[in-house]
mmCIF file with all atom_site columns, C-alpha atoms in Angstrom:
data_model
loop_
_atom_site.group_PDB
_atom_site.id
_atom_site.type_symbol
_atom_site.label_atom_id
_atom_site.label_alt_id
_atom_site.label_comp_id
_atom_site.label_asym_id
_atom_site.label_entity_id
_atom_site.label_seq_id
_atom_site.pdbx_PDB_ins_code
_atom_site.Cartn_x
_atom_site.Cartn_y
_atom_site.Cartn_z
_atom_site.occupancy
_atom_site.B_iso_or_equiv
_atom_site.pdbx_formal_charge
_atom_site.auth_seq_id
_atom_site.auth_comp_id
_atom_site.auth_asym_id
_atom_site.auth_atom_id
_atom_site.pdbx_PDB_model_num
ATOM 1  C CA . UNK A 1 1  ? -3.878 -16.248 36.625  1.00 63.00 ? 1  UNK A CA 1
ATOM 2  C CA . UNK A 1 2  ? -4.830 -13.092 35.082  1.00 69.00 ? 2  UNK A CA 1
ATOM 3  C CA . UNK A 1 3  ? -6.794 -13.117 31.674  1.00 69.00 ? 3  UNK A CA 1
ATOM 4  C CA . UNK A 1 4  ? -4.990 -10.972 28.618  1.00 64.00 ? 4  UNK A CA 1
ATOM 5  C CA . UNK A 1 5  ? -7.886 -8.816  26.983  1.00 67.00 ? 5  UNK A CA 1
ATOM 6  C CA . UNK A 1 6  ? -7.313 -7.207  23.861  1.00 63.00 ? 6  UNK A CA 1
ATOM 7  C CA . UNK A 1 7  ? -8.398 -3.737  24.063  1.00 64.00 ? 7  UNK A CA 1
ATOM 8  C CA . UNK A 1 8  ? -7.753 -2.649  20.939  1.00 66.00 ? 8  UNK A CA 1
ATOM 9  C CA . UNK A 1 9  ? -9.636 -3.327  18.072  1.00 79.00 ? 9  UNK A CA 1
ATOM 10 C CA . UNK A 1 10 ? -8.649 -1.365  14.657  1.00 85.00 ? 10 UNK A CA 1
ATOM 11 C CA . UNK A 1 11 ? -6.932 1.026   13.801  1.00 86.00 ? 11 UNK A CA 1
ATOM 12 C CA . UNK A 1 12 ? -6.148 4.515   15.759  1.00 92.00 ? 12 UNK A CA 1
ATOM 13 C CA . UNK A 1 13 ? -6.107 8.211   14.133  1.00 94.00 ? 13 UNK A CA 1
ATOM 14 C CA . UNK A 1 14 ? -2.220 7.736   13.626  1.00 95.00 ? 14 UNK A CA 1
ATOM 15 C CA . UNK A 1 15 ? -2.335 5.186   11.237  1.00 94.00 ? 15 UNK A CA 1
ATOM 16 C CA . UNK A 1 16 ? -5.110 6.250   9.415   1.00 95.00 ? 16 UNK A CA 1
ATOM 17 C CA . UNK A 1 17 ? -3.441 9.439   9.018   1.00 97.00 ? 17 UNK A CA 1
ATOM 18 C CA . UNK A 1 18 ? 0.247  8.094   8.505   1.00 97.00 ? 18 UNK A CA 1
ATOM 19 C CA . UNK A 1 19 ? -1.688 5.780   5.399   1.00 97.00 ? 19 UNK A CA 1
ATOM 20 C CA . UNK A 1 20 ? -3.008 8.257   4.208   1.00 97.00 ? 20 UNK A CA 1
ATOM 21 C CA . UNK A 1 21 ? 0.467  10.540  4.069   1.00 98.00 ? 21 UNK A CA 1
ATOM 22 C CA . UNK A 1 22 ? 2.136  7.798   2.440   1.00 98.00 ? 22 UNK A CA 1
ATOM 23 C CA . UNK A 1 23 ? -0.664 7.526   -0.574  1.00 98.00 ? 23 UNK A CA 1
ATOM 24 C CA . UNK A 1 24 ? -0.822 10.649  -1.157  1.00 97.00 ? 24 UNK A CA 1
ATOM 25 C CA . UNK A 1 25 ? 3.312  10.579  -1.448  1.00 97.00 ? 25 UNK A CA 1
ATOM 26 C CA . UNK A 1 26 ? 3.010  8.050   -3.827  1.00 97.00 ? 26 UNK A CA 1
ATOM 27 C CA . UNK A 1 27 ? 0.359  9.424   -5.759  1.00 96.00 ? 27 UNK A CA 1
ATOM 28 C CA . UNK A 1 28 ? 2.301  12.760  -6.070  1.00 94.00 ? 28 UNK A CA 1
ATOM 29 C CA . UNK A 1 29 ? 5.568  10.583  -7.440  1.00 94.00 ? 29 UNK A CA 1
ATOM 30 C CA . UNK A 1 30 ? 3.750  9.046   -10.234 1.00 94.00 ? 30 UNK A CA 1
ATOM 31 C CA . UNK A 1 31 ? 1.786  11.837  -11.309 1.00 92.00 ? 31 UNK A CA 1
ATOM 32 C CA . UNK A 1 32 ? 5.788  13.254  -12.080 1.00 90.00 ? 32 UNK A CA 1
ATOM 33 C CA . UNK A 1 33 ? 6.062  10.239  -13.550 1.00 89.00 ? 33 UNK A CA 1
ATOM 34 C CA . UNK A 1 34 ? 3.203  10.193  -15.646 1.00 93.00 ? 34 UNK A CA 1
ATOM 35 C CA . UNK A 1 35 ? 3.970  13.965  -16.566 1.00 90.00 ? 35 UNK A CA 1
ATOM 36 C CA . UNK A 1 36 ? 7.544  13.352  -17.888 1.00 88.00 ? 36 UNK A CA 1
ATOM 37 C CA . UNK A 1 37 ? 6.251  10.369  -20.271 1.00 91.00 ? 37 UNK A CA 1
ATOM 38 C CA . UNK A 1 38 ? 3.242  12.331  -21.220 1.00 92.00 ? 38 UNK A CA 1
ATOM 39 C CA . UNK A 1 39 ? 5.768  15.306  -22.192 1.00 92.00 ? 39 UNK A CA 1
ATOM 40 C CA . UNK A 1 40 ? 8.040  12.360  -24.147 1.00 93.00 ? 40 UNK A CA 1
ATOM 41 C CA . UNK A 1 41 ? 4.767  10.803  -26.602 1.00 94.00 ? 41 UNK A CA 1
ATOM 42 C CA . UNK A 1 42 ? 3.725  14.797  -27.566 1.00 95.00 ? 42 UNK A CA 1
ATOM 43 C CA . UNK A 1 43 ? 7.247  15.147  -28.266 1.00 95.00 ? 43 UNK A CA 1
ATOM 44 C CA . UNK A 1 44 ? 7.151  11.712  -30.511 1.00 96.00 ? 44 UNK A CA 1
ATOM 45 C CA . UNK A 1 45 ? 3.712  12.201  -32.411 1.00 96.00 ? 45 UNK A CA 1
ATOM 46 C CA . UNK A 1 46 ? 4.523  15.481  -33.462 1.00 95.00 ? 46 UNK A CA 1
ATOM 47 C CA . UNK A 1 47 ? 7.776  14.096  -34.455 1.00 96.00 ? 47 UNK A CA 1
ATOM 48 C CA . UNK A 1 48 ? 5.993  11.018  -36.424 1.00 96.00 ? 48 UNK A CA 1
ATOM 49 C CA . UNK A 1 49 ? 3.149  13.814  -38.155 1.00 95.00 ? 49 UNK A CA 1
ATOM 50 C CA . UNK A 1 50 ? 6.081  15.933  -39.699 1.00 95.00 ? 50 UNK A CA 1
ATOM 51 C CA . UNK A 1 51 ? 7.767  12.646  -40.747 1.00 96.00 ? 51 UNK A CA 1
ATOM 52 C CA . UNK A 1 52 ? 4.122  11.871  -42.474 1.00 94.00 ? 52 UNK A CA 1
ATOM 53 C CA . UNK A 1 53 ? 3.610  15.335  -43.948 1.00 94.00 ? 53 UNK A CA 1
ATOM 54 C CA . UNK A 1 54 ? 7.293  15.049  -45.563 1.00 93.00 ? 54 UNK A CA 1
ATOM 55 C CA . UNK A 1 55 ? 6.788  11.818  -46.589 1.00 94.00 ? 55 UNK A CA 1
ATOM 56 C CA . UNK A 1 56 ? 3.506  12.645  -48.156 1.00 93.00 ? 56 UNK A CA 1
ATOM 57 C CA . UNK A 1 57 ? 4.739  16.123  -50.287 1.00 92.00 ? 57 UNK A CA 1
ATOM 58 C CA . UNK A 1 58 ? 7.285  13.735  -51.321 1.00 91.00 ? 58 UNK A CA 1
ATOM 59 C CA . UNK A 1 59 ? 4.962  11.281  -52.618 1.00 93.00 ? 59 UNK A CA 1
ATOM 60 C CA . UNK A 1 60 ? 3.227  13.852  -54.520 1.00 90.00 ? 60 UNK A CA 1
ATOM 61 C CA . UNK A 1 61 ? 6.173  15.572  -56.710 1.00 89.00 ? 61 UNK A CA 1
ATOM 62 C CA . UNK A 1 62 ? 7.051  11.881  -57.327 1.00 91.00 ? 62 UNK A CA 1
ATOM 63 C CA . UNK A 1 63 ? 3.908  11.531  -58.715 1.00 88.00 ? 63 UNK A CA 1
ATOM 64 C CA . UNK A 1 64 ? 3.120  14.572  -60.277 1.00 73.00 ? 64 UNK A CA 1
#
């Protein structure tokens, strides 16, 4: 009966490499992500500081 060795022991260039692809495809997606929200919340807090500034010239020929 013939013993079974296990010549391999971790991993090979291939998957290293192929890990490596698929992180970096990943990584690439969310940054596109990331961008397109990033664009959205400049978008809303300049929205939301010409709301204040309105609000606020308001308040002061109400009071004046």
């Amino acid at each position: 009966m013939k013993k079974v060795q296990k010549s391999k022991r971790g991993f090979t260039l291939i998957e290293m490499v192929l890990v490596i692809a698929i992180i970096v495809i990943l990584a690439g997606v969310l940054s596109i992500g990331i961008s397109g929200y990033l664009e959205r919340a400049t978008n809303a807090a300049a929205s939301v500081s010409v709301h204040n500034s309105l609000i606020e010239s308001a308040t002061q020929v109400i009071q004046a």
